[in-house]
Structure formats: structure tokens, C-alpha cells
Amino acid sequence: MKLRQLDEQRWEIAREGGMRVPGIVYASRAMMQDLRDEPALTQVANVAHLPGIVRASLAMPDIHWGYGFPIGGVAAVDEEEGVVSPGGVGYDINCGVRLMTTKLAVDDVRPRLRKVAEQLQRDIPAGVGASHAIGTLDADETRRVLQNGAAWAVERGFGTAADLERTEEGGRLAWAEPRLVSDTAVRRGGDQVGTLGSGNHFIEVDRVEEIFDAERAAAFGLFAGQLCLLIHSGSRGLGYQVCDDNLMAMDAAMARYGIAVPDRQLACAPVGSPEGRRYLGAMAAAANFAWANRQTMMGLAQRALMRVLAISDDELGAALLWDVCHNIAKRERHTVDGGERSLLVHRKGATRAFGPGAAELPAAYRALGQPVMIPGDMGRASYVLCGTARAMRETFGSSCHGAGRVLSRKAALRQAKGRRIDVELRAQGVEVLSRATKTLAEEMPEAYKDVSQVVDVMHDAGVTLKVARLRPVAVVKG
Amino acid sequence: MKIEAPISYRELDHTADVAIEIDGAGEEEVYARAALALGQMLAGGGPMTQQVERTLEPAGHDRVSQLVGLCRDVLAAFYDERLILCAIDVRLGPPFAATGWFTRWDPARHQEGVDVKAVTYGGARFEPEGDGWRARLIFDI
């Protein structure tokens, strides 16, 4: 593989073999030193083989080894000539993050943070197979969730219509086709609305620690010392089943379309083919499920905060700042080589980061650019960023999605042996709760890159600008 | 041939997920050991008493897709019925099929189980190795 440094933040993997475009990786020199021996760079090159891919196979600085696509990968394909790959979206369709702001200052509630975390853990089921946050939905009702997305949750009292305006796509992909979601997937999702799941999913209570951009922070409703809530989750078992159902079909269909890819997890089909249309209709429905899930969790979290802090809705002053998805394929229009084209943009562990003026943004944010939330690890920081015009030119309006792992779970468990991660974090002022002690070890701060270095790469590249840094003060892990 | 847990397998280093490598004298053994490795991960050292028998008829059109398909069926049994695979008898067929013996998941006794969420095609292999066969699989967790 021929790797060439383009500038301080960008590296090019030269086209060779069956690559249709080059690879472009955003990384600092130090990050690239660590990446050189990682299979993730090969995965960037593999993605460049996809038929119809436009401009480059991109990777953000939180890149790490995935399956098929690297985590942190972005690939835009021409809607007419390109393919859709479920591996370019991932199993957890519309895994994403939402940030809820409040009127509260962390310092005013600090003695009760442990109780806050305990209440959140009681009210929002977490862990593998977590279920029954709001009871079990029958198949018809689950399909209504798949059709209506976040609006389904708002109609049932979890949040307000204003939340929908501050959710990517209004919390609903209109081209969803719930009938294309298998009965098995629907059954898996029926009792999982309002549940967190496991692994790296979390609810994080944050304190706004530093404001970098006063104008944007004010527009986003952020102030120093503020208590915010960050929710990271996705489409749960339903999304996994949709991905599985369609990967198998595409793997079998590729030969029929004369498509060869270097990794079977990149199984794909032309966007307009029956397999492609079936996947996209089902994927959009699963994305809607994820938005309903996060909207419901936010509603449950608001009630938990009001209960444990004994305050009113008005005193809490909860508002959704923004909800982004970071595992998705979206139909978007972008300028490529001077002309506007209809593209299908795969973001696998990457966040949409539209710049100022984008018609897709709500009026409150349109002049400034889209908020982008970047969770870090449990101990260090999370960030609020803002999309730029440069993101539109270089990355199809995309940025990173998190810190990115550096340690395997096995290595993390080895390093955590004999330690109490929860006690260590409490000593740093972070209350952490998890149903499984192993999860805390696997997810300990050292298992991740320093998120500050990751967002600095994107900031210095001019792709997303830093608006605020948040510091975790309480975390409920899945 | 019925093979029962525990079996041995190699866990390869993987940044985000779990990658395993399995050897066997014959193809049936490799399929069986891969499926049991998944069962052992889900059990997390908890009891693996054979309580329920199920016939598995996985989808798949070649060795890799049959391997992925078999493990997906084992995972589906966990998510749909809360069953953990403890023993298995694989038949190459056609049709490719297996009989699986499962234990019922007990949240208290299987709490250290790995949260396997999906069986991927990423880097999946099923190839002759020396006098036997070797397979690799990555589980999404």
C-alpha cells in the first residue's frame, strides 16, 4: 500500500489494483504511526473497490478496524451507477447520539449525581437483550414505529414537536418501508423501544467545561457549567436483524450483478436493484426505530431527572440540542467536480456535519452549520462541534463520530485486571454504573484514543469547528 | 458426530470485536467447534447443561456462508428463546443441517457472557489447513 501525506491532517492511499478511487485518511502524524500496521487502512482501500464510488474512500481520525468498512469510514456512491452495502452502514443501523441541554448547573446538583445515575439506570433498561422500558409493542405498533420514527415517541408523550426539528431528518426517513422488515426483526424490536443496549452504549451526564465558540454555543443553548445529557444508542436487535437479513441476500446476489469485492462483508447490490431497494427500505425503517428509541429514552431520562431532583418540567428546562446518526446510508446531493450529483452517502462510524446554509438544517442552525456531537471515553471528555463549508467540499459533509478504540476488549480486560475502574473514575469525579463489571473494564478510558486529539484533527482540517467541551460527571453504561 | 462444550479455540486480537480461529480434522468438526465457541462466549463460564434440543437448518451456499449461517442460527436461538448452545451434531448434507443441544440462559449464572450481537462475514475463512481444516470468524460485540 502506497501512503502519501497530503498535508498536516490528510493522507492518501494511492489507487492500485481494483481500487476505483484513492483512499483519504484524516489523521495526525502520531495517529498514522499507530495506524500503519492496522487492518483498518486495508479496509479503506477495500471500500475504494465499490462500484460507483465517487471521489475517494474516506476515513475520519477515529478510524479503527471494523468488518468490511473501517469504523470511521465514509463512502459516497452515485445513485444511478453505484451500489449500496449494508456493511457500509453496520449492524446497529442509525446508531447515534443526542444531546439534551437543561437549565441546571452541575454544581447545584453534584451531591445527587449518584442518585441521578441510579434513577437513569432503573428507568432505562441496559445490557444485552435489555427490554420492557415501556412495555411490549405488538407487531402492528412496532411497524408504526418503523414508519413514523421519533414522531411516534413524541405522540406518546416522550418529548415535544420541537425535538423533531432538532433531529437529523426530523427523526424520520420518509422512504422507509416497514413491510420490508422481517417478522423476526419486528419481534426482536417489540420490547426494545426506550432501551439502551450494551457494549459502548451509554447515558452520560455532562458538565459544559469549556466554550470555544461563544456565538455557536449560545445558538446551541450551551453555557459553562451547564448540566447536559448525552445518549448513545441505536436500533437494538431490530437493526441487527435487518442487516443480517440483507447481507445474506446480497452475498448470494453479487455474482448475478458481476460484482466482486475484496471482503464478503462488503456484500453489495446496485442501489436501484431489487436487493438494493429492499435493503434501503428496511434500513430506513430501522433508522426510524432508532430515532424513536432515542426520543423515548430522552423522555424517560427527563422524568428520571425531575423525580430524583424533585423539580418541575419548567425548572429542568430540557431541550434537545441535536440528534445525529453515525451508522447510515443517506440520499444526499453534493457538488462533485463542479457539478451537483445525487449520491448515496454511507457513513459507518461517521457523522453528518453539514455546513452553513444547508437547507436540511432547522432555521435556528442554518446560518451557523450543523451541531455534531462527539462522545469520548468515560473519563476524559465529549465535544460539541459544528459542520463547515469545507466539510461539504471535502468529506460529503461528514466528520468523526467518537474517540475510536485503541485497545482490543481482550487487551483492555488484561490491563484492568485487579483494578476497580468505577472506583478510579469516582476519584476523578465521575459516577459510573454498569450492570456488568466486565463492561467497565472493556470500556475504560485507556481503551480509547484521546478524543481531544481526534477532534483537533477535524478542527485543524477545517471540517468541523470546536464549539464546546463537555466533561462526564455521571455515566450509565450498557 | 455429537461434539460437546467445552472445546478449545483461539481468540485473535481485534480492536473492536472478537475474532476466533478454529481447527478441526474434518469440516463437520470445524463447523461444530465454531458454533460451540459462540455458545461458550454467551455462557461466560456459566453452566452448560443440555436441556433443549433443536434442529438447525442454516442458510448458505458455500462453506463460509454456511459457517456464518450456522452461527447466526445459534445466536438467533439466544436472542429469540434465550438458549445457549452446549452440544452439536453437524451434517454436511445436502442439505446442510445440525442438531443442537441448548441450555436455558440464566441471567444470574451467565452474567459474564460476552454480548455477541452479530456474526459477520468480515475476514471470514474456511480453508484446508495441513491434514485438516481451519476457519476464522469475527463476532460483532
Coordinates of C-alpha atoms in Angstrom, one line a residue:
Chain A
M1 CA 0.0 0.0 0.0
K2 CA 1.4 3.4 -1.0
L3 CA 0.7 6.0 1.6
R4 CA 1.4 9.7 0.9
Q5 CA 0.9 12.7 3.3
L6 CA -1.1 15.4 1.6
D7 CA -1.0 18.0 4.4
E8 CA -0.9 18.1 8.2
Q9 CA -4.2 16.2 8.6
R10 CA -4.7 14.2 5.4
W11 CA -3.0 11.0 4.0
E12 CA -3.7 9.5 0.6
I13 CA -3.8 5.7 -0.1
A14 CA -2.9 5.6 -3.8
R15 CA -5.2 3.8 -6.3
E16 CA -3.9 0.4 -7.2
G17 CA -5.4 -2.9 -8.4
G18 CA -9.2 -2.8 -8.4
M19 CA -9.5 0.4 -6.5
R20 CA -11.8 2.8 -8.4
V21 CA -10.7 5.9 -6.3
P22 CA -7.9 6.7 -3.8
G23 CA -8.4 6.5 -0.1
I24 CA -8.1 9.6 2.0
V25 CA -7.5 9.3 5.8
Y26 CA -7.7 12.2 8.2
A27 CA -5.1 11.7 10.9
S28 CA -2.3 13.4 12.7
R29 CA 1.3 12.1 12.1
A30 CA 1.2 10.4 15.5
M31 CA -2.1 8.7 14.8
M32 CA -0.8 7.5 11.5
Q33 CA 2.2 5.9 13.2
D34 CA -0.2 3.8 15.2
L35 CA -2.4 3.1 12.2
R36 CA 0.2 1.9 9.8
D37 CA 0.0 -1.7 10.9
E38 CA -3.7 -1.8 11.4
P39 CA -6.1 -3.7 9.0
A40 CA -8.2 -0.5 9.0
L41 CA -6.1 1.1 6.3
T42 CA -6.6 -2.0 4.1
Q43 CA -10.3 -1.7 4.7
V44 CA -10.2 1.9 3.4
A45 CA -8.6 0.6 0.3
N46 CA -11.1 -2.3 0.1
V47 CA -14.0 0.2 0.2
A48 CA -12.5 2.0 -2.8
H49 CA -13.3 -1.1 -4.9
L50 CA -17.1 -0.5 -4.6
P51 CA -18.8 0.2 -8.0
G52 CA -19.9 3.8 -8.4
I53 CA -17.8 5.2 -5.5
V54 CA -17.2 8.9 -6.0
R55 CA -14.0 11.0 -5.3
A56 CA -12.4 8.9 -2.5
S57 CA -12.9 6.2 0.2
L58 CA -12.7 8.5 3.2
A59 CA -11.7 7.7 6.8
M60 CA -12.1 10.0 9.8
P61 CA -9.4 10.2 12.6
D62 CA -11.3 7.9 14.9
I63 CA -10.7 5.1 12.3
H64 CA -10.3 1.6 13.6
W65 CA -10.7 -1.9 12.4
G66 CA -14.3 -2.8 11.6
Y67 CA -15.7 -5.5 9.4
G68 CA -15.9 -4.7 5.7
F69 CA -15.8 -0.9 6.2
P70 CA -13.5 0.5 8.8
I71 CA -15.2 2.3 11.7
G72 CA -14.9 6.0 10.8
G73 CA -15.4 5.3 7.1
V74 CA -17.4 7.4 4.6
A75 CA -18.2 6.3 1.0
A76 CA -20.4 8.2 -1.4
V77 CA -21.7 6.3 -4.5
D78 CA -23.5 7.6 -7.5
E79 CA -27.2 6.8 -7.0
E80 CA -27.5 5.7 -10.7
E81 CA -24.3 3.7 -11.1
G82 CA -23.4 2.8 -7.6
V83 CA -24.1 0.1 -5.0
V84 CA -25.4 0.0 -1.5
S85 CA -23.6 -2.1 1.0
P86 CA -25.1 -3.0 4.4
G87 CA -21.6 -3.3 5.6
G88 CA -21.2 0.4 4.9
V89 CA -23.9 1.1 7.4
G90 CA -23.1 -1.5 10.0
Y91 CA -25.3 -3.8 12.1
D92 CA -26.5 -1.1 14.5
I93 CA -28.4 0.9 11.9
N94 CA -28.7 4.5 12.9
C95 CA -26.6 4.1 16.0
G96 CA -26.3 7.7 17.0
V97 CA -26.0 10.3 19.7
R98 CA -28.4 13.0 21.1
L99 CA -27.5 15.8 23.4
M100 CA -30.2 17.2 25.8
T101 CA -29.5 20.5 27.4
T102 CA -31.0 21.7 30.7
K103 CA -31.3 25.0 32.7
L104 CA -29.4 23.3 35.6
A105 CA -25.8 23.8 36.6
V106 CA -23.9 20.7 37.6
D107 CA -22.6 22.4 40.7
D108 CA -26.2 22.8 42.0
V109 CA -26.9 19.1 41.8
R110 CA -23.5 17.5 42.3
P111 CA -24.3 15.8 45.7
R112 CA -27.2 14.0 44.0
L113 CA -25.4 12.8 40.9
R114 CA -25.1 9.2 42.2
K115 CA -28.9 9.2 42.7
V116 CA -29.4 10.6 39.2
A117 CA -27.3 7.8 37.7
E118 CA -29.1 5.2 39.7
Q119 CA -32.5 6.5 38.7
L120 CA -31.5 6.6 35.0
Q121 CA -30.2 3.0 35.3
R122 CA -33.6 1.9 36.9
D123 CA -35.8 3.7 34.3
I124 CA -33.8 2.9 31.1
P125 CA -33.1 -0.8 30.7
A126 CA -29.5 -1.5 29.7
G127 CA -27.4 -4.6 29.0
V128 CA -27.7 -7.3 26.4
G129 CA -31.3 -8.1 25.5
A130 CA -32.5 -5.1 27.6
S131 CA -36.2 -4.8 27.2
H132 CA -39.6 -3.5 28.5
A133 CA -38.8 0.2 29.2
I134 CA -42.4 1.0 28.1
G135 CA -43.9 -2.5 27.7
T136 CA -44.1 -4.7 24.7
L137 CA -45.4 -3.4 21.4
D138 CA -47.3 -5.8 19.1
A139 CA -46.2 -6.2 15.5
D140 CA -48.6 -3.6 14.1
E141 CA -47.5 -1.0 16.7
T142 CA -43.8 -1.8 16.1
R143 CA -44.4 -1.3 12.3
R144 CA -45.9 2.1 13.2
V145 CA -42.6 2.9 15.0
L146 CA -40.8 1.9 11.8
Q147 CA -42.9 4.2 9.8
N148 CA -43.0 7.3 12.0
G149 CA -39.7 7.3 13.8
A150 CA -39.2 9.9 16.6
A151 CA -42.7 11.3 16.0
W152 CA -44.1 8.0 17.3
A153 CA -42.5 8.7 20.6
V154 CA -43.5 12.3 20.7
E155 CA -47.1 11.4 20.1
R156 CA -46.9 9.1 23.2
G157 CA -45.6 11.9 25.4
F158 CA -41.9 11.4 25.2
G159 CA -40.8 14.9 24.2
T160 CA -42.2 17.6 22.1
A161 CA -42.6 18.6 18.4
A162 CA -39.6 20.9 18.9
D163 CA -37.4 17.9 19.4
L164 CA -38.2 16.7 15.9
E165 CA -36.9 19.9 14.3
R166 CA -33.7 19.3 16.1
T167 CA -33.2 15.7 14.9
E168 CA -31.4 14.8 11.7
E169 CA -34.1 14.2 9.0
G170 CA -36.8 15.3 11.5
G171 CA -36.3 11.9 13.1
R172 CA -37.9 10.0 10.2
L173 CA -36.7 8.8 6.8
A174 CA -39.8 9.2 4.7
W175 CA -38.6 6.4 2.3
A176 CA -38.9 3.8 5.0
E177 CA -40.8 0.6 4.0
P178 CA -41.7 -1.2 7.2
R179 CA -43.2 -4.1 5.1
L180 CA -39.7 -5.0 4.1
V181 CA -38.6 -5.6 7.7
S182 CA -38.8 -9.3 8.5
D183 CA -41.2 -10.6 11.2
T184 CA -38.1 -11.8 13.1
A185 CA -36.7 -8.3 13.2
V186 CA -40.0 -6.8 14.3
R187 CA -40.3 -9.4 17.0
R188 CA -36.8 -8.5 18.3
G189 CA -37.7 -4.8 18.4
G190 CA -41.1 -5.1 20.0
D191 CA -39.9 -4.8 23.6
Q192 CA -36.8 -2.7 23.0
V193 CA -38.1 0.8 22.4
G194 CA -36.6 3.0 25.1
T195 CA -33.7 0.7 25.9
L196 CA -30.0 1.4 25.9
G197 CA -28.5 -1.9 24.9
S198 CA -25.0 -3.0 25.7
G199 CA -21.3 -2.5 24.8
N200 CA -20.3 1.1 24.1
H201 CA -23.8 2.5 24.5
F202 CA -24.3 4.8 27.4
I203 CA -26.2 7.7 29.0
E204 CA -23.7 10.4 30.1
V205 CA -24.4 13.3 32.4
D206 CA -22.0 16.1 31.4
R207 CA -20.9 19.4 32.6
V208 CA -20.1 22.0 30.0
E209 CA -16.4 22.6 30.8
E210 CA -15.2 24.9 28.1
I211 CA -16.7 27.1 25.4
F212 CA -14.6 27.6 22.3
D213 CA -17.1 29.4 20.1
A214 CA -19.4 31.7 22.0
E215 CA -21.7 32.6 19.1
R216 CA -22.4 29.0 18.2
A217 CA -22.6 27.8 21.8
A218 CA -25.2 30.5 22.5
A219 CA -27.2 29.4 19.4
F220 CA -27.0 25.8 20.6
G221 CA -28.2 26.8 24.1
L222 CA -24.9 25.9 25.8
F223 CA -23.4 27.7 28.8
A224 CA -20.4 27.0 31.0
G225 CA -21.1 24.7 34.0
Q226 CA -24.4 23.5 32.5
L227 CA -25.8 20.0 33.0
C228 CA -26.4 18.2 29.8
L229 CA -27.3 14.6 29.0
L230 CA -25.7 12.6 26.1
I231 CA -27.5 9.4 24.9
H232 CA -25.7 6.9 22.7
S233 CA -27.8 4.0 21.3
G234 CA -29.3 2.7 18.1
S235 CA -31.8 0.3 16.6
R236 CA -31.1 -2.5 19.0
G237 CA -31.8 -6.1 17.9
L238 CA -34.2 -5.0 15.2
G239 CA -31.4 -3.2 13.3
Y240 CA -29.1 -6.1 13.6
Q241 CA -31.6 -8.4 12.2
V242 CA -32.3 -6.1 9.2
C243 CA -28.6 -6.0 8.5
D244 CA -28.3 -9.8 8.8
D245 CA -31.3 -10.5 6.6
N246 CA -30.0 -8.3 3.8
L247 CA -26.3 -9.2 4.0
M248 CA -27.1 -12.8 3.3
A249 CA -29.3 -11.9 0.3
M250 CA -26.7 -9.5 -1.2
D251 CA -23.9 -12.0 -0.6
A252 CA -25.8 -14.5 -2.7
A253 CA -26.8 -11.9 -5.4
M254 CA -23.4 -10.3 -6.1
A255 CA -22.3 -12.8 -8.7
R256 CA -25.5 -12.2 -10.6
Y257 CA -24.6 -8.5 -10.9
G258 CA -21.0 -9.3 -11.8
I259 CA -19.7 -7.6 -8.6
A260 CA -16.5 -8.7 -6.9
V261 CA -15.3 -7.2 -3.6
P262 CA -12.2 -8.0 -1.6
D263 CA -14.1 -8.7 1.6
R264 CA -17.5 -10.5 1.8
Q265 CA -18.7 -8.1 4.5
L266 CA -18.7 -5.5 1.7
A267 CA -21.5 -7.5 0.0
C268 CA -23.5 -5.0 -2.0
A269 CA -26.0 -4.6 -4.8
P270 CA -26.8 -1.8 -7.2
V271 CA -28.8 1.0 -5.5
G272 CA -31.7 0.5 -7.9
S273 CA -31.7 -3.3 -7.9
P274 CA -34.5 -5.2 -6.1
E275 CA -31.9 -6.2 -3.4
G276 CA -30.7 -2.6 -3.1
R277 CA -34.2 -1.2 -2.8
R278 CA -35.3 -3.8 -0.3
Y279 CA -32.3 -3.1 1.9
L280 CA -32.7 0.7 1.7
G281 CA -36.4 0.5 2.5
A282 CA -35.8 -1.8 5.5
M283 CA -32.7 0.2 6.6
A284 CA -34.7 3.4 6.6
A285 CA -37.4 1.7 8.8
A286 CA -34.7 0.5 11.2
A287 CA -33.3 4.1 11.3
N288 CA -36.7 5.4 12.2
F289 CA -36.9 2.8 15.0
A290 CA -33.5 4.1 16.4
W291 CA -34.8 7.7 16.4
A292 CA -37.9 6.6 18.2
N293 CA -35.7 4.7 20.7
R294 CA -33.5 7.7 21.5
Q295 CA -36.5 10.0 21.7
T296 CA -38.2 7.7 24.1
M297 CA -35.1 7.4 26.2
M298 CA -34.8 11.1 26.4
G299 CA -38.4 11.3 27.6
L300 CA -37.7 8.7 30.2
A301 CA -34.5 10.5 31.3
Q302 CA -36.3 13.8 31.7
R303 CA -38.8 12.1 34.0
A304 CA -36.0 10.4 35.9
L305 CA -34.2 13.8 36.5
M306 CA -37.4 15.5 37.6
R307 CA -38.2 12.7 40.0
V308 CA -34.8 12.4 41.6
L309 CA -34.1 16.1 41.8
A310 CA -37.7 16.9 42.8
I311 CA -38.1 19.6 40.2
S312 CA -40.7 20.6 37.7
D313 CA -40.5 20.3 33.9
D314 CA -40.0 24.1 33.8
E315 CA -37.2 24.0 36.3
L316 CA -35.4 21.2 34.4
G317 CA -35.8 23.2 31.1
A318 CA -34.8 20.2 29.0
A319 CA -34.3 20.8 25.3
L320 CA -32.9 18.7 22.5
L321 CA -29.8 20.3 21.1
W322 CA -29.4 17.8 18.2
D323 CA -29.6 14.1 17.4
V324 CA -27.2 12.7 14.8
C325 CA -26.9 9.2 13.4
H326 CA -23.5 7.8 12.7
N327 CA -24.3 4.4 11.0
I328 CA -26.4 5.1 8.0
A329 CA -26.7 5.4 4.2
K330 CA -28.4 8.7 3.1
R331 CA -29.6 10.0 -0.2
E332 CA -27.9 13.5 -0.5
R333 CA -26.9 16.0 -3.2
H334 CA -23.3 17.1 -3.3
T335 CA -21.1 19.0 -5.7
V336 CA -18.5 16.8 -7.3
D337 CA -16.1 18.1 -9.9
G338 CA -18.1 21.3 -10.3
G339 CA -21.5 19.5 -10.8
E340 CA -24.3 18.6 -8.4
R341 CA -24.9 14.9 -8.2
S342 CA -27.4 12.6 -6.4
L343 CA -25.3 10.3 -4.1
L344 CA -25.9 7.7 -1.6
V345 CA -23.5 8.5 1.3
H346 CA -22.6 5.6 3.6
R347 CA -21.4 6.7 7.0
K348 CA -20.1 3.9 9.1
G349 CA -19.0 5.4 12.4
A350 CA -19.0 8.8 10.9
T351 CA -21.3 11.8 11.5
R352 CA -23.1 14.1 9.0
A353 CA -21.6 17.6 9.5
F354 CA -23.4 19.9 7.1
G355 CA -22.1 23.4 6.9
P356 CA -23.8 26.8 7.0
G357 CA -26.6 27.3 4.6
A358 CA -27.6 23.7 4.2
A359 CA -31.3 23.5 3.5
E360 CA -31.6 20.3 5.6
L361 CA -30.8 22.3 8.8
P362 CA -33.5 23.9 11.0
A363 CA -33.8 27.7 10.9
A364 CA -32.1 28.1 14.2
Y365 CA -28.8 26.4 13.0
R366 CA -28.9 27.1 9.2
A367 CA -26.7 30.2 9.3
L368 CA -24.1 28.5 11.5
G369 CA -23.9 24.9 10.5
Q370 CA -25.0 21.6 11.9
P371 CA -24.2 20.6 15.5
V372 CA -22.0 17.5 15.7
M373 CA -21.7 15.6 19.0
I374 CA -18.6 13.5 19.6
P375 CA -18.6 11.3 22.6
G376 CA -15.2 10.4 24.1
D377 CA -14.5 7.9 26.8
M378 CA -15.9 7.8 30.3
G379 CA -13.1 9.7 32.0
R380 CA -12.0 12.5 29.7
A381 CA -14.4 14.5 27.5
S382 CA -17.1 14.7 24.9
Y383 CA -17.4 17.5 22.4
V384 CA -19.9 19.6 20.5
L385 CA -18.6 20.6 17.1
C386 CA -20.1 22.4 14.1
G387 CA -20.1 21.5 10.4
T388 CA -18.4 23.8 7.8
A389 CA -18.4 24.6 4.2
R390 CA -15.1 22.7 3.9
A391 CA -16.8 19.6 5.1
M392 CA -19.2 20.0 2.2
R393 CA -16.3 20.3 -0.2
E394 CA -14.0 17.5 1.2
T395 CA -16.0 14.9 3.1
F396 CA -19.5 15.0 1.7
G397 CA -20.4 16.9 4.9
S398 CA -19.0 14.3 7.3
S399 CA -16.9 14.2 10.4
C400 CA -15.7 11.8 13.0
H401 CA -18.1 10.1 15.4
G402 CA -16.2 9.3 18.6
A403 CA -12.7 8.7 20.0
G404 CA -12.1 5.3 18.4
R405 CA -10.8 2.3 20.2
V406 CA -7.0 1.6 20.5
L407 CA -7.2 -1.5 22.8
S408 CA -9.0 -4.7 21.9
R409 CA -11.5 -5.7 24.5
K410 CA -9.2 -8.6 25.5
A411 CA -6.3 -6.2 26.0
A412 CA -8.5 -3.8 28.0
L413 CA -9.5 -6.7 30.3
R414 CA -5.9 -7.6 30.7
Q415 CA -4.9 -4.0 31.7
A416 CA -7.9 -3.7 34.0
K417 CA -7.1 -6.9 35.9
G418 CA -7.0 -6.2 39.7
R419 CA -8.3 -2.7 39.2
R420 CA -11.7 -1.1 40.1
I421 CA -12.5 1.1 37.2
D422 CA -15.6 2.5 38.9
V423 CA -13.6 3.5 42.0
E424 CA -10.8 5.1 39.8
L425 CA -13.4 7.1 37.9
R426 CA -15.2 8.2 41.1
A427 CA -11.9 9.5 42.4
Q428 CA -11.8 11.7 39.2
G429 CA -15.4 12.9 39.9
V430 CA -17.3 10.6 37.6
E431 CA -20.0 8.4 39.0
V432 CA -20.2 5.2 36.8
L433 CA -22.8 2.5 36.9
S434 CA -22.9 -0.7 34.8
R435 CA -24.8 -4.0 35.1
A436 CA -21.6 -5.9 34.2
T437 CA -18.2 -5.2 35.8
K438 CA -16.6 -6.5 32.6
T439 CA -18.2 -3.8 30.6
L440 CA -16.4 -1.1 32.6
A441 CA -13.0 -2.8 32.1
E442 CA -13.7 -3.1 28.3
E443 CA -14.8 0.5 28.1
M444 CA -12.2 2.0 30.4
P445 CA -10.7 5.4 29.2
E446 CA -7.3 3.9 28.1
A447 CA -9.2 1.6 25.7
Y448 CA -9.9 4.7 23.5
K449 CA -7.9 7.3 21.7
D450 CA -7.9 10.7 23.4
V451 CA -11.0 12.3 21.9
S452 CA -9.4 15.7 22.1
Q453 CA -6.7 14.7 19.6
V454 CA -9.3 13.3 17.3
V455 CA -11.5 16.4 17.2
D456 CA -8.4 18.6 16.9
V457 CA -7.6 16.8 13.6
M458 CA -11.0 17.7 12.2
H459 CA -10.9 21.2 13.7
D460 CA -7.4 21.9 12.2
A461 CA -8.5 20.4 8.9
G462 CA -11.4 22.9 8.9
V463 CA -14.0 20.1 8.6
T464 CA -15.7 20.7 12.0
L465 CA -15.1 23.5 14.4
K466 CA -14.9 23.1 18.1
V467 CA -17.8 24.7 20.0
A468 CA -17.7 23.2 23.5
R469 CA -16.0 20.5 25.5
L470 CA -18.1 18.5 28.0
R471 CA -16.8 16.6 30.9
P472 CA -18.6 13.5 32.1
V473 CA -19.8 13.6 35.7
A474 CA -22.0 10.5 35.7
V475 CA -22.2 7.6 33.3
V476 CA -24.6 4.7 32.9
K477 CA -23.1 2.1 30.7
G478 CA -25.0 -0.6 28.7
Chain B
M1 CA -20.8 -36.8 15.4
K2 CA -22.0 -35.0 18.5
I3 CA -19.4 -32.6 20.0
E4 CA -20.0 -31.1 23.4
A5 CA -18.7 -28.0 25.2
P6 CA -16.2 -27.1 26.4
I7 CA -14.0 -27.0 23.3
S8 CA -10.8 -25.0 22.7
Y9 CA -10.4 -22.2 20.2
R10 CA -8.0 -19.4 19.6
E11 CA -9.1 -15.8 20.2
L12 CA -7.2 -13.4 17.9
D13 CA -6.6 -9.8 18.8
H14 CA -9.2 -7.5 17.3
T15 CA -9.6 -3.8 18.2
A16 CA -13.3 -3.6 18.5
D17 CA -14.8 -7.1 18.2
V18 CA -14.0 -10.7 18.8
A19 CA -12.1 -12.7 16.2
I20 CA -11.7 -16.5 16.6
E21 CA -9.8 -19.3 14.8
I22 CA -10.9 -22.9 14.9
D23 CA -9.2 -26.0 13.7
G24 CA -10.7 -29.5 13.1
A25 CA -9.8 -32.8 11.5
G26 CA -12.9 -32.6 9.3
E27 CA -15.3 -29.9 8.0
E28 CA -18.1 -31.0 10.4
E29 CA -15.8 -30.6 13.3
V30 CA -14.9 -27.1 12.4
Y31 CA -18.5 -26.0 11.9
A32 CA -19.3 -27.6 15.3
R33 CA -16.4 -26.1 17.2
A34 CA -17.2 -22.6 15.8
A35 CA -20.8 -22.9 16.9
L36 CA -19.7 -24.1 20.3
A37 CA -17.2 -21.4 20.7
L38 CA -20.0 -18.9 20.3
G39 CA -22.1 -20.9 22.9
Q40 CA -19.2 -20.7 25.3
M41 CA -18.8 -16.9 24.8
L42 CA -22.6 -16.4 25.5
A43 CA -22.4 -18.7 28.6
G44 CA -19.4 -16.8 30.1
G45 CA -18.3 -19.7 32.2
G46 CA -21.8 -20.4 33.4
P47 CA -23.4 -23.9 33.4
M48 CA -23.9 -25.6 30.0
T49 CA -26.3 -28.3 30.8
Q50 CA -28.1 -29.8 27.8
Q51 CA -31.8 -29.0 28.4
V52 CA -33.4 -28.4 25.0
E53 CA -32.9 -30.0 21.6
R54 CA -33.4 -28.1 18.3
T55 CA -32.8 -28.8 14.6
L56 CA -30.8 -26.1 12.8
E57 CA -31.1 -25.7 9.0
P58 CA -28.8 -22.7 8.3
A59 CA -28.9 -20.8 5.0
G60 CA -25.7 -20.7 3.0
H61 CA -24.4 -21.6 -0.4
D62 CA -20.7 -22.3 0.3
R63 CA -18.5 -23.1 3.3
V64 CA -18.1 -19.5 4.6
S65 CA -21.8 -18.6 4.3
Q66 CA -22.8 -21.9 5.9
L67 CA -20.4 -21.2 8.8
V68 CA -21.8 -17.7 9.2
G69 CA -25.4 -19.1 8.8
L70 CA -24.9 -21.8 11.4
C71 CA -23.5 -19.3 14.0
R72 CA -26.3 -16.9 13.2
D73 CA -28.9 -19.6 13.9
V74 CA -27.1 -20.3 17.2
L75 CA -27.2 -16.5 18.0
A76 CA -30.8 -16.3 17.0
A77 CA -31.7 -19.1 19.4
F78 CA -30.1 -16.9 22.1
Y79 CA -32.0 -13.8 21.2
D80 CA -35.3 -15.4 20.4
E81 CA -35.5 -18.1 23.0
R82 CA -32.7 -17.3 25.4
L83 CA -31.0 -20.6 24.6
I84 CA -27.2 -21.2 24.7
L85 CA -25.6 -23.9 22.6
C86 CA -23.9 -26.7 24.6
A87 CA -23.5 -29.5 22.1
I88 CA -24.0 -30.0 18.4
D89 CA -24.0 -32.6 15.6
V90 CA -23.4 -31.1 12.2
R91 CA -24.4 -32.9 9.0
L92 CA -22.8 -31.6 5.7
G93 CA -25.7 -32.9 3.7
P94 CA -27.1 -31.7 1.4
P95 CA -29.0 -30.2 3.0
F96 CA -26.5 -28.7 5.4
A97 CA -28.1 -29.1 8.9
A98 CA -27.3 -29.7 12.5
T99 CA -28.9 -30.9 15.7
G100 CA -28.1 -28.6 18.6
W101 CA -28.5 -29.1 22.4
F102 CA -29.0 -25.9 24.4
T103 CA -29.1 -24.8 28.0
R104 CA -31.5 -22.1 29.2
W105 CA -29.9 -18.7 29.8
D106 CA -29.9 -17.7 33.4
P107 CA -29.1 -14.0 33.9
A108 CA -27.5 -14.7 37.3
R109 CA -25.3 -17.6 36.3
H110 CA -24.4 -16.5 32.8
Q111 CA -23.8 -12.8 33.7
E112 CA -20.2 -12.8 32.5
G113 CA -21.2 -13.9 29.0
V114 CA -19.9 -11.9 26.0
D115 CA -22.6 -9.6 24.5
V116 CA -22.2 -11.1 21.0
K117 CA -24.6 -9.1 18.7
A118 CA -23.9 -10.5 15.2
V119 CA -21.8 -13.0 13.2
T120 CA -20.0 -11.1 10.4
Y121 CA -18.6 -12.1 7.1
G122 CA -15.6 -9.7 7.8
G123 CA -12.4 -11.7 7.2
A124 CA -14.4 -15.0 7.4
R125 CA -12.5 -18.0 6.1
F126 CA -13.0 -21.7 5.9
E127 CA -10.0 -23.5 4.2
P128 CA -7.9 -26.7 4.3
E129 CA -5.0 -26.5 6.7
G130 CA -2.5 -29.3 6.8
D131 CA -4.4 -32.5 7.1
G132 CA -7.5 -30.8 8.4
W133 CA -9.5 -27.6 8.1
R134 CA -9.3 -24.1 9.7
A135 CA -11.9 -21.4 10.0
R136 CA -11.9 -17.7 11.1
L137 CA -14.8 -15.6 12.2
I138 CA -15.4 -12.2 13.6
F139 CA -18.3 -11.6 16.0
D140 CA -19.7 -8.1 16.5
I141 CA -20.0 -7.2 20.1

